[in-house]
Short mmCIF file of C-alpha atoms in Angstrom, two decimals:
data_model
loop_
_atom_site.label_atom_id
_atom_site.label_comp_id
_atom_site.label_asym_id
_atom_site.label_seq_id
_atom_site.Cartn_x
_atom_site.Cartn_y
_atom_site.Cartn_z
CA MET A 1 -9.18 107.70 -144.41
CA SER A 2 -6.48 106.82 -146.91
CA GLY A 3 -5.51 103.18 -147.16
CA SER A 4 -2.48 103.80 -149.32
CA ARG A 5 0.24 101.26 -148.60
CA SER A 6 3.24 100.05 -150.46
CA SER A 7 2.79 96.58 -149.01
CA ALA A 8 -0.18 94.45 -148.22
CA GLY A 9 -1.00 93.15 -144.78
CA TRP A 10 -0.07 89.56 -143.99
CA ILE A 11 -2.91 87.04 -144.00
CA PRO A 12 -2.57 83.73 -142.09
CA ARG A 13 -2.40 80.75 -144.40
CA PRO A 14 -2.11 76.97 -143.99
CA ALA A 15 1.19 75.28 -143.18
CA GLY A 16 3.73 75.22 -145.93
CA ILE A 17 2.51 78.44 -147.52
CA PHE A 18 5.53 80.36 -146.23
CA TRP A 19 7.62 79.23 -149.16
CA GLY A 20 4.68 79.85 -151.46
CA ARG A 21 4.38 83.33 -149.99
CA LEU A 22 8.07 83.98 -150.51
CA GLY A 23 7.97 82.38 -153.95
CA ILE A 24 10.66 80.50 -155.78
CA ARG A 25 12.07 83.75 -157.11
CA GLY A 26 12.25 85.16 -153.59
CA VAL A 27 14.14 82.07 -152.42
CA LEU A 28 16.61 82.49 -155.25
CA ALA A 29 17.06 86.15 -154.37
CA LEU A 30 17.64 85.16 -150.77
CA ALA A 31 19.81 82.08 -151.13
CA LEU A 32 21.44 82.32 -154.54
CA LEU A 33 21.49 86.08 -155.05
CA ALA A 34 19.97 85.41 -158.45
CA LEU A 35 18.08 87.72 -160.77
CA PRO A 36 14.39 87.95 -159.81
CA ALA A 37 12.01 87.57 -162.73
CA SER A 38 9.45 90.00 -161.34
CA VAL A 39 10.47 93.64 -161.65
CA ALA A 40 7.58 95.57 -160.18
CA LYS A 41 6.64 97.73 -157.25
CA VAL A 42 2.94 97.61 -156.38
CA LEU A 43 1.00 100.46 -154.77
CA GLU A 44 -2.49 99.48 -153.75
CA GLY A 45 -5.09 101.15 -151.57
CA HIS A 46 -8.33 103.06 -151.18
CA VAL A 47 -8.72 106.82 -150.76
CA THR A 48 -11.96 108.25 -149.37
CA GLY A 49 -12.82 111.78 -148.29
CA SER A 50 -11.30 115.18 -148.93
CA ALA A 51 -7.71 115.62 -150.09
CA GLN A 52 -7.14 118.01 -147.19
CA LEU A 53 -7.67 115.13 -144.74
CA HIS A 54 -4.96 112.94 -146.26
CA SER A 55 -2.29 115.30 -147.49
CA ALA A 56 -0.32 118.44 -146.68
CA ASP A 57 -1.32 119.69 -150.12
CA PRO A 58 -4.97 120.84 -150.35
CA HIS A 59 -5.37 119.44 -153.86
CA LEU A 60 -3.13 116.38 -154.24
CA VAL A 61 -3.00 113.03 -152.44
CA VAL A 62 0.26 111.19 -153.14
CA LEU A 63 -0.22 107.46 -153.69
CA GLY A 64 3.44 106.60 -154.07
CA THR A 65 6.87 107.53 -155.43
CA PHE A 66 9.14 105.51 -157.68
CA GLY A 67 12.56 106.09 -159.24
CA PHE A 68 13.24 104.87 -162.76
CA GLU A 69 16.83 103.96 -163.49
CA CYS A 70 19.05 105.38 -166.24
CA ILE A 71 18.99 104.07 -169.76
CA MET A 72 21.07 100.90 -170.22
CA GLY A 73 21.51 100.92 -166.43
CA THR A 74 24.34 103.46 -166.67
CA CYS A 75 23.76 107.05 -165.62
CA GLY A 76 25.43 109.81 -167.61
CA LYS A 77 25.38 107.78 -170.84
CA THR A 78 23.40 109.34 -173.66
CA VAL A 79 21.68 107.52 -176.51
CA PRO A 80 20.76 109.09 -179.86
CA GLU A 81 17.09 109.98 -180.11
CA ALA A 82 16.62 107.70 -183.11
CA GLU A 83 17.96 104.72 -181.15
CA ALA A 84 16.31 105.40 -177.77
CA ALA A 85 13.12 103.61 -178.79
CA PHE A 86 15.01 100.33 -179.14
CA PHE A 87 16.18 100.22 -175.51
CA GLU A 88 14.21 98.89 -172.57
CA LYS A 89 11.73 101.25 -170.97
CA GLY A 90 10.13 101.74 -167.61
CA MET A 91 6.55 100.50 -167.44
CA ILE A 92 3.55 101.93 -165.56
CA HIS A 93 0.30 100.01 -165.17
CA ILE A 94 -2.60 101.73 -163.41
CA GLU A 95 -5.89 100.07 -162.48
CA ALA A 96 -8.38 102.31 -160.71
CA HIS A 97 -12.09 102.54 -159.96
CA GLY A 98 -13.78 105.75 -158.85
CA ASP A 99 -17.17 106.42 -157.30
CA PRO A 100 -19.33 107.58 -160.26
CA PHE A 101 -21.30 109.96 -158.04
CA ILE A 102 -18.15 112.00 -157.32
CA LYS A 103 -17.31 113.69 -160.60
CA GLY A 104 -13.88 114.88 -161.70
CA GLN A 105 -11.66 112.28 -160.00
CA GLU A 106 -8.32 111.70 -161.71
CA ILE A 107 -5.00 109.94 -161.27
CA ALA A 108 -1.95 111.90 -162.45
CA MET A 109 1.80 111.49 -162.59
CA PHE A 110 4.30 114.24 -161.80
CA SER A 111 8.08 114.29 -162.20
CA SER A 112 10.69 115.37 -159.66
CA GLU A 113 12.66 116.96 -162.49
CA PRO A 114 11.39 119.44 -165.09
CA TRP A 115 9.67 117.44 -167.84
CA VAL A 116 9.61 119.18 -171.23
CA ASN A 117 7.57 122.28 -170.36
CA LYS A 118 6.38 120.92 -167.03
CA SER A 119 7.55 122.26 -163.67
CA ALA A 120 9.41 120.11 -161.15
CA TRP A 121 7.59 118.50 -158.24
CA LYS A 122 9.10 120.86 -155.67
CA GLN A 123 7.48 123.82 -157.41
CA ILE A 124 4.04 122.18 -157.28
CA TRP A 125 3.83 120.32 -154.00
CA ARG A 126 2.43 122.44 -151.16
CA ASN A 127 2.37 125.49 -153.43
CA ARG A 128 -0.77 127.28 -152.25
CA GLN A 129 -0.36 129.99 -154.86
CA LEU A 130 -1.25 127.49 -157.59
CA SER A 131 -4.81 126.36 -158.08
CA CYS A 132 -5.75 122.74 -158.60
CA ALA A 133 -6.20 123.34 -162.33
CA ALA A 134 -2.79 125.01 -162.58
CA LYS A 135 -1.10 122.07 -160.85
CA ARG A 136 -2.90 119.65 -163.11
CA GLN A 137 -1.37 121.28 -166.17
CA HIS A 138 2.13 120.32 -164.98
CA ALA A 139 1.35 116.58 -164.82
CA ILE A 140 3.05 114.23 -167.27
CA PHE A 141 -0.34 112.61 -167.83
CA THR A 142 -3.79 112.49 -166.20
CA LEU A 143 -6.35 109.68 -166.18
CA PRO A 144 -9.99 110.66 -165.55
CA LEU A 145 -11.97 108.14 -163.51
CA THR A 146 -15.33 109.93 -163.55
CA THR A 147 -16.81 112.59 -165.79
CA SER A 148 -16.63 116.20 -164.69
CA GLU A 149 -19.93 117.24 -166.21
CA GLY A 150 -23.39 115.79 -166.68
CA GLU A 151 -25.33 113.44 -164.44
CA PRO A 152 -23.66 110.61 -162.56
CA VAL A 153 -23.35 107.52 -164.71
CA ASP A 154 -24.35 103.98 -163.87
CA TYR A 155 -21.06 102.20 -163.34
CA ARG A 156 -22.74 98.87 -164.00
CA ALA A 157 -23.61 99.90 -167.55
CA SER A 158 -20.61 102.04 -168.35
CA ASN A 159 -16.86 101.84 -167.87
CA VAL A 160 -16.08 105.52 -167.52
CA ASP A 161 -15.56 105.17 -163.77
CA ALA A 162 -12.60 102.81 -164.22
CA VAL A 163 -9.25 102.79 -166.03
CA ASP A 164 -6.81 100.07 -167.04
CA PHE A 165 -3.85 102.03 -168.33
CA TYR A 166 -0.37 101.07 -169.55
CA HIS A 167 2.39 103.58 -170.14
CA ALA A 168 5.94 102.94 -171.42
CA LEU A 169 8.32 105.52 -170.01
CA ARG A 170 11.43 106.21 -172.07
CA LEU A 171 14.52 106.30 -169.87
CA SER A 172 17.25 108.92 -170.08
CA SER A 173 20.81 109.53 -168.93
CA ARG A 174 19.54 110.57 -165.48
CA PRO A 175 17.31 108.73 -163.00
CA LEU A 176 13.72 109.91 -163.08
CA PHE A 177 11.57 109.98 -159.93
CA VAL A 178 7.82 110.15 -160.44
CA HIS A 179 4.94 110.78 -158.05
CA ILE A 180 1.57 109.10 -158.58
CA VAL A 181 -1.21 111.28 -157.15
CA ALA A 182 -5.00 111.39 -156.92
CA LEU A 183 -6.79 114.71 -157.43
CA ASN A 184 -10.17 116.24 -158.19
CA CYS A 185 -10.27 119.69 -159.78
CA ALA A 186 -13.98 119.76 -160.60
CA PRO A 187 -15.44 123.07 -159.31
CA GLU A 188 -18.32 121.44 -157.44
CA TYR A 189 -16.33 118.48 -156.08
CA GLN A 190 -12.85 119.95 -155.70
CA GLY A 191 -10.71 117.75 -153.45
CA ALA A 192 -13.41 115.07 -153.02
CA LEU A 193 -12.06 111.55 -153.59
CA SER A 194 -13.42 108.02 -153.40
CA MET A 195 -11.40 105.52 -155.39
CA TYR A 196 -9.58 102.21 -155.33
CA TYR A 197 -6.24 102.04 -157.10
CA LYS A 198 -3.53 99.55 -157.96
CA VAL A 199 -0.38 100.94 -159.53
CA THR A 200 2.43 98.71 -160.80
CA LEU A 201 5.78 100.41 -161.52
CA GLN A 202 8.54 98.53 -163.30
CA ASN A 203 12.21 99.07 -163.99
CA PRO A 204 13.89 97.07 -166.73
CA GLY A 205 15.21 94.33 -164.44
CA GLY A 206 18.79 93.27 -163.83
CA TRP A 207 21.11 91.83 -161.23
CA TRP A 208 20.98 92.75 -157.55
CA GLY A 209 17.39 93.92 -157.42
CA ALA A 210 17.15 96.39 -160.28
CA GLN A 211 13.40 95.89 -159.96
CA PHE A 212 13.44 98.26 -157.00
CA SER A 213 13.09 101.98 -157.17
CA TYR A 214 16.39 103.56 -158.19
CA ASP A 215 17.13 104.76 -154.64
CA ASP A 216 16.55 101.23 -153.28
CA GLN A 217 18.66 99.28 -155.76
CA SER A 218 21.42 97.13 -154.19
CA ILE A 219 19.63 97.26 -150.81
CA LEU A 220 19.02 93.50 -150.93
CA ARG A 221 22.71 92.83 -151.61
CA THR A 222 23.73 95.08 -148.71
CA HIS A 223 21.53 93.21 -146.23
CA ILE A 224 22.66 89.80 -147.50
CA LEU A 225 26.34 90.64 -147.13
CA ALA A 226 25.77 92.22 -143.70
CA PHE A 227 23.81 89.17 -142.53
CA LEU A 228 26.53 86.76 -143.67
CA ALA A 229 29.27 88.77 -141.95
CA LEU A 230 27.39 89.37 -138.69
CA GLY A 231 26.07 85.81 -138.65
CA ALA A 232 29.64 84.50 -138.88
CA LEU A 233 30.72 86.80 -136.04
CA ALA A 234 27.75 85.68 -133.91
CA ALA A 235 28.65 82.02 -134.55
CA LEU A 236 32.25 82.68 -133.52
CA ALA A 237 31.08 84.40 -130.33
CA ALA A 238 28.76 81.49 -129.56
CA HIS A 239 31.62 79.02 -130.07
CA SER A 240 33.78 80.91 -127.57
CA LEU A 241 30.95 81.12 -125.05
CA ILE A 242 30.28 77.38 -125.31
CA GLY A 243 33.96 76.69 -124.66
CA LEU A 244 33.93 78.95 -121.59
CA GLN A 245 30.77 77.32 -120.28
CA ALA A 246 32.26 73.85 -120.69
CA ALA A 247 35.27 74.99 -118.65
CA GLN A 248 33.05 76.61 -116.01
CA LEU A 249 34.48 80.04 -116.80
CA SER A 250 32.51 83.24 -117.14
CA HIS A 251 33.18 86.22 -119.40
CA PRO A 252 30.01 88.43 -119.30
CA PRO A 253 31.24 91.13 -121.76
CA LEU A 254 31.58 88.45 -124.43
CA LEU A 255 28.06 87.25 -123.64
CA VAL A 256 26.65 90.77 -124.04
CA LEU A 257 28.52 91.24 -127.31
CA GLY A 258 27.27 87.89 -128.59
CA GLY A 259 23.70 88.96 -127.89
CA ALA A 260 24.21 92.21 -129.82
CA LEU A 261 25.73 90.33 -132.76
CA GLY A 262 22.78 87.95 -132.84
CA GLY A 263 20.33 90.85 -132.74
CA PHE A 264 21.99 92.65 -135.65
CA ALA A 265 22.21 89.45 -137.70
CA LEU A 266 18.53 88.67 -137.12
CA SER A 267 17.62 92.24 -138.03
CA HIS A 268 19.33 91.92 -141.41
CA LEU A 269 17.71 88.52 -141.93
CA LEU A 270 14.27 90.09 -141.50
CA ASP A 271 15.24 92.78 -144.00
CA ILE A 272 16.23 90.04 -146.45
CA PHE A 273 12.85 88.36 -146.03
CA PHE A 274 11.08 91.65 -146.68
CA TYR A 275 13.05 92.56 -149.80
CA ALA A 276 13.00 88.99 -151.15
CA ASP A 277 9.20 89.06 -150.87
CA TYR A 278 9.26 92.53 -152.40
CA ALA A 279 11.35 91.26 -155.30
CA SER A 280 8.83 88.49 -156.01
CA HIS A 281 5.51 90.25 -155.44
CA GLY A 282 6.23 93.97 -155.66
CA HIS A 283 5.47 94.49 -151.98
CA GLY A 284 6.50 93.09 -148.63
CA PRO A 285 5.03 92.85 -145.11
CA GLU A 286 5.67 96.13 -143.31
CA GLY A 287 5.51 94.39 -139.94
CA VAL A 288 8.78 92.64 -140.78
CA LEU A 289 10.46 96.01 -141.32
CA VAL A 290 9.15 97.24 -137.97
CA MET A 291 10.51 94.14 -136.22
CA SER A 292 13.84 94.61 -137.97
CA GLU A 293 14.01 98.24 -136.86
CA VAL A 294 13.23 97.29 -133.25
CA LEU A 295 15.90 94.57 -133.21
CA SER A 296 18.50 96.85 -134.74
CA THR A 297 17.75 99.64 -132.27
CA CYS A 298 17.86 97.30 -129.26
CA SER A 299 21.17 95.81 -130.41
CA ASP A 300 22.58 99.31 -130.91
CA LEU A 301 21.54 100.24 -127.37
CA VAL A 302 23.16 97.07 -126.00
CA VAL A 303 26.49 98.01 -127.59
CA MET A 304 26.25 101.60 -126.31
CA VAL A 305 25.53 100.39 -122.78
CA LEU A 306 28.41 97.91 -123.08
CA TYR A 307 30.78 100.76 -123.94
CA LEU A 308 29.48 102.85 -121.06
CA MET A 309 30.02 99.95 -118.65
CA LEU A 310 33.50 99.23 -119.99
CA SER A 311 34.38 102.89 -119.56
CA GLN A 312 33.63 102.42 -115.87
CA GLY A 313 36.01 99.46 -115.71
CA TRP A 314 33.35 96.76 -115.64
CA ARG A 315 35.10 93.37 -115.35
CA ILE A 316 38.44 95.18 -115.75
CA THR A 317 39.07 97.20 -112.61
CA ASP A 318 35.85 96.39 -110.78
CA ASP A 319 33.00 93.91 -111.14
CA HIS A 320 30.29 96.30 -109.96
CA MET A 321 29.39 99.85 -110.89
CA PRO A 322 28.33 102.53 -108.40
CA GLN A 323 24.58 102.97 -108.19
CA ARG A 324 24.91 106.62 -109.17
CA ASP A 325 26.62 105.71 -112.44
CA GLN A 326 24.07 102.99 -113.13
CA MET A 327 21.23 105.48 -112.79
CA LEU A 328 23.06 108.02 -114.95
CA ILE A 329 23.61 105.51 -117.75
CA GLY A 330 20.07 104.19 -117.46
CA GLY A 331 18.58 107.69 -117.62
CA ALA A 332 20.65 108.69 -120.65
CA VAL A 333 19.72 105.51 -122.53
CA LEU A 334 16.05 105.99 -121.64
CA VAL A 335 16.08 109.52 -123.08
CA TYR A 336 17.68 108.17 -126.25
CA CYS A 337 15.00 105.45 -126.54
CA VAL A 338 12.14 107.93 -126.08
CA CYS A 339 13.64 110.28 -128.67
CA TYR A 340 14.14 107.44 -131.14
CA VAL A 341 10.57 106.16 -130.72
CA LEU A 342 9.18 109.65 -131.32
CA ILE A 343 11.30 110.12 -134.44
CA TYR A 344 10.38 106.67 -135.75
CA THR A 345 6.68 107.33 -135.16
CA VAL A 346 6.75 110.72 -136.84
CA ASP A 347 8.75 109.51 -139.82
CA TYR A 348 6.92 106.27 -140.56
CA ALA A 349 3.41 107.12 -139.43
CA LEU A 350 2.87 110.86 -139.70
CA ARG A 351 5.24 112.08 -142.41
CA ASP A 352 3.63 112.65 -145.79
CA PRO A 353 4.77 110.10 -148.41
CA ALA A 354 5.49 112.96 -150.82
CA ASP A 355 8.03 114.52 -148.48
CA GLU A 356 11.40 114.13 -150.16
CA VAL A 357 13.40 115.02 -147.04
CA TYR A 358 15.53 112.05 -145.99
CA VAL A 359 14.85 110.71 -142.51
CA LEU A 360 18.42 111.39 -141.33
CA LEU A 361 18.11 115.02 -142.39
CA THR A 362 14.99 115.82 -140.38
CA THR A 363 14.77 117.88 -137.19
CA GLY A 364 14.11 114.74 -135.16
CA ALA A 365 17.30 113.15 -136.46
CA PHE A 366 19.22 116.25 -135.35
CA PHE A 367 18.05 115.78 -131.75
CA LEU A 368 18.87 112.08 -131.96
CA VAL A 369 22.41 112.91 -133.10
CA LEU A 370 22.73 115.46 -130.30
CA ILE A 371 21.76 112.91 -127.64
CA ARG A 372 24.15 110.36 -129.11
CA ILE A 373 27.01 112.87 -128.95
CA MET A 374 26.12 113.61 -125.31
CA LEU A 375 26.29 109.88 -124.54
CA PHE A 376 29.70 109.73 -126.18
CA ALA A 377 30.88 112.68 -124.07
CA LEU A 378 29.68 110.86 -120.93
CA CYS A 379 31.55 107.75 -122.06
CA CYS A 380 34.73 109.81 -122.58
CA LEU A 381 34.49 111.19 -119.04
CA PHE A 382 34.16 107.69 -117.63
CA PHE A 383 37.11 106.43 -119.70
CA TYR A 384 39.26 109.35 -118.61
CA ASP A 385 38.58 108.79 -114.93
CA THR A 386 39.06 105.01 -115.11
CA TYR A 387 42.22 105.32 -117.20
CA HIS A 388 43.97 107.55 -114.63
CA ARG A 389 42.98 105.24 -111.77
CA GLU A 390 44.35 102.13 -113.46
CA PRO A 391 48.03 101.29 -112.71
CA SER A 392 48.28 98.39 -115.18
CA VAL A 393 49.98 99.29 -118.46
CA GLN A 394 48.13 96.54 -120.35
CA LYS A 395 44.76 97.76 -119.16
CA GLN A 396 45.64 101.35 -119.99
CA THR A 397 46.47 100.21 -123.53
CA PHE A 398 43.07 98.53 -123.72
CA PHE A 399 41.32 101.72 -122.60
CA ARG A 400 43.12 103.80 -125.25
CA ARG A 401 42.04 101.41 -128.00
CA ALA A 402 38.54 101.08 -126.60
CA ILE A 403 37.92 104.83 -126.68
CA VAL A 404 38.73 104.86 -130.41
CA SER A 405 36.21 102.11 -131.23
CA CYS A 406 33.75 103.81 -128.87
CA ALA A 407 34.09 107.05 -130.85
CA ILE A 408 33.47 105.20 -134.11
CA TRP A 409 30.33 103.56 -132.73
CA PHE A 410 28.77 106.64 -131.15
CA LEU A 411 29.69 109.05 -133.96
CA GLN A 412 28.69 106.83 -136.86
CA LEU A 413 25.20 108.38 -136.94
CA PRO A 414 26.46 112.01 -137.14
CA PHE A 415 28.84 111.02 -139.93
CA THR A 416 26.04 109.15 -141.70
CA CYS A 417 23.92 112.29 -141.61
CA LEU A 418 26.79 114.28 -143.12
CA ILE A 419 27.26 111.67 -145.84
CA ALA A 420 23.53 111.68 -146.59
CA ALA A 421 23.51 115.47 -146.81
CA SER A 422 26.44 115.48 -149.25
CA THR A 423 25.08 112.65 -151.43
CA SER A 424 22.59 112.88 -154.25
CA SER A 425 18.98 112.36 -153.18
CA SER A 426 18.68 109.52 -155.68
CA THR A 427 21.41 107.44 -154.01
CA ARG A 428 21.68 108.66 -150.40
CA HIS A 429 19.45 105.92 -148.96
CA ARG A 430 21.51 103.00 -150.23
CA VAL A 431 24.80 104.83 -149.54
CA ALA A 432 23.77 105.57 -145.93
CA THR A 433 22.53 101.99 -145.43
CA GLY A 434 25.76 100.49 -146.78
CA TRP A 435 27.91 102.86 -144.71
CA MET A 436 26.15 102.04 -141.44
CA ALA A 437 26.21 98.29 -142.12
CA THR A 438 29.94 98.43 -142.84
CA VAL A 439 30.80 100.49 -139.75
CA ASN A 440 28.69 98.26 -137.50
CA THR A 441 30.23 95.07 -138.83
CA LEU A 442 33.85 96.27 -138.57
CA THR A 443 33.42 97.72 -135.07
CA LEU A 444 31.71 94.59 -133.76
CA ALA A 445 34.40 92.43 -135.38
CA TYR A 446 37.07 94.40 -133.52
CA LEU A 447 35.24 94.02 -130.21
CA LEU A 448 34.90 90.28 -130.76
CA TYR A 449 38.63 90.08 -131.52
CA VAL A 450 39.44 91.91 -128.27
CA PHE A 451 36.95 89.90 -126.20
CA GLN A 452 38.32 86.49 -127.23
CA PRO A 453 39.36 84.67 -124.03
CA SER A 454 42.95 84.14 -125.19
CA ARG A 455 43.41 87.94 -125.47
CA ALA A 456 40.95 89.19 -122.87
CA LYS A 457 42.83 87.44 -120.06
CA ASP A 458 45.35 90.31 -120.06
CA TYR A 459 42.80 92.93 -118.94
CA PHE A 460 39.44 91.26 -118.20
CA THR A 461 38.57 89.32 -115.10
CA ILE A 462 37.53 85.86 -116.30
CA THR A 463 36.35 84.03 -113.20
CA ALA A 464 35.61 80.38 -112.51
CA THR A 465 32.55 80.71 -110.34
CA GLY A 466 29.70 78.33 -110.99
CA ASN A 467 27.20 81.07 -111.87
CA GLU A 468 29.10 84.24 -112.58
CA LEU A 469 26.32 85.54 -114.83
CA ALA A 470 24.51 86.68 -111.72
CA GLY A 471 27.16 89.38 -111.46
CA LEU A 472 25.37 91.30 -114.21
CA THR A 473 22.46 92.11 -111.93
CA SER A 474 23.55 91.10 -108.43
CA ASP A 475 25.45 93.18 -105.91
CA MET A 476 26.81 90.14 -104.06
CA ASP A 477 30.51 90.17 -103.32
CA ASP A 478 32.69 87.58 -105.02
CA GLU A 479 33.38 84.52 -102.93
CA PRO A 480 37.00 83.73 -102.04
CA MET A 481 38.59 81.50 -104.61
CA ARG A 482 39.30 78.77 -102.08
CA ASP A 483 35.62 78.52 -101.13
CA ARG A 484 34.41 77.92 -104.66
CA PRO A 485 33.45 74.44 -105.80
CA PRO A 486 35.95 72.54 -107.90
CA LEU A 487 35.67 72.82 -111.67
CA ARG A 488 33.88 69.99 -113.47
CA SER A 489 35.00 69.95 -117.06
CA SER A 490 36.61 67.74 -119.61
CA VAL A 491 40.36 67.34 -119.82
CA VAL A 492 40.42 69.07 -123.19
CA GLU A 493 38.48 72.17 -122.10
CA SER A 494 40.41 72.46 -118.83
CA GLU A 495 43.73 72.29 -120.63
CA ARG A 496 42.47 74.79 -123.20
CA TYR A 497 41.58 77.43 -120.61
CA ALA A 498 44.30 76.52 -118.10
CA PRO A 499 46.36 79.65 -118.94
CA LEU A 500 43.39 81.78 -117.92
CA ALA A 501 43.34 80.16 -114.54
CA GLU A 502 47.09 80.50 -114.08
CA GLU A 503 46.84 84.22 -114.82
CA ARG A 504 44.47 84.57 -111.86
CA GLY A 505 46.97 83.02 -109.46
CA ARG A 506 45.39 79.62 -109.00
CA GLU A 507 46.20 76.17 -110.29
CA PRO A 508 43.73 74.75 -112.78
CA ARG A 509 41.92 71.62 -111.83
CA LEU A 510 41.86 68.90 -114.43
CA ALA A 511 39.17 66.28 -114.33
CA VAL A 512 40.53 62.75 -113.95
CA PRO A 513 39.48 60.55 -116.91
CA ASP A 514 37.68 57.27 -116.39
CA GLU A 515 39.46 53.97 -116.62
CA GLY A 516 37.42 53.25 -119.71
CA MET A 517 38.80 56.35 -121.37
CA LEU A 518 42.34 55.13 -120.59
#
């Protein structure tokens, strides 16, 4: 089976190798946002068997895709033909070894756009009306690995089964996406492949990760900025929670939000590690991306569940939700999780690497958007019912504002799909990533602002029980305030949260300082 990967698997190494693995340039890209010196993407793998086993096209096996940037780094700017040779170029380095007993193996490069007299990739890929030889004629170049006629050669005495090829690609006013493929058009061995390949693709370097494919440029910057913003919000939430804990006060919605903020921040940190390693070595550990995706999805689900619980008046009008509503929310979230896992599996494991359809524009993404809209409709019904049952004007104001932020959170994915559909295929990935990171950060910042104890006291129930966190999972009734143990906290923390206690109709208890303190 095909071993084509854009990143190599991680191999355990002795202690201290982590920074060696990341490299000094990766550390600079991570910590200083500096210009990485390495500007390559590496595709490495082994293809064995028939092309029909590895690809949706009966003749071509796609090894990888890469986007070369515009000349001088500015798209739409033309350069006279006589001067174009003096500007930086994209570089392609191909090392490959083919089995000498399988004749006719080749590596070729195709373009997504028409190239001189060559057809575009869309007119070639999966076109069953074209023969293998006809498709081969539309390649920008082909590199034979083994001869297509005569007896098999002894690879130990000859070098015809291997190539070490460099190609300088002149850039233009438009980004150019190329597809590196393996093929065999020999009549007797058509589609048969057995080769090892290593392809290095380079852009002319620059700030903010210009070494990446054109559609991935600025991705590293996006994740760094999102991590810094969400990390600061998570630290602020942790500071508020520590203050509440010191005063023996409990505010579970803030705790849930703090967990979601930490999950999103850690997700972006893992993305930074991946792309910093990518910037230094041309590839990164795919397992880190999977972990990042899992953390991001779980944090997203936590926020959606938080909105659904708030719409039922959790910690506002009532501390406990009816069992029927709990099962309804749990079932809806479970369906969303199953749908997301299926889409993720299909997109990252089963989808052909040559498929140019963006993940948010697939059929699976459509069902995911549909389920998310249904969850938002359920949340609106809960908010409507709770709003009309609430007599407090302050709490009604909170519900009106909460439904707006809830709409932004649940509908961000449908709007992202619309933005991706209306954006150029060469930039839609980074545009969609930046849009989602911005919406997530701003919405979570608003929730944190609302959940701060000094503001939340007007509509949330902030209790002083010794272990109020059990209210998240327990159905026990709240104890009367007079039966609760006295607060044990410092004078400073008690005075700080005294207004919260006074709002609940009880007098705050201040700890008496020691004589030594006096």
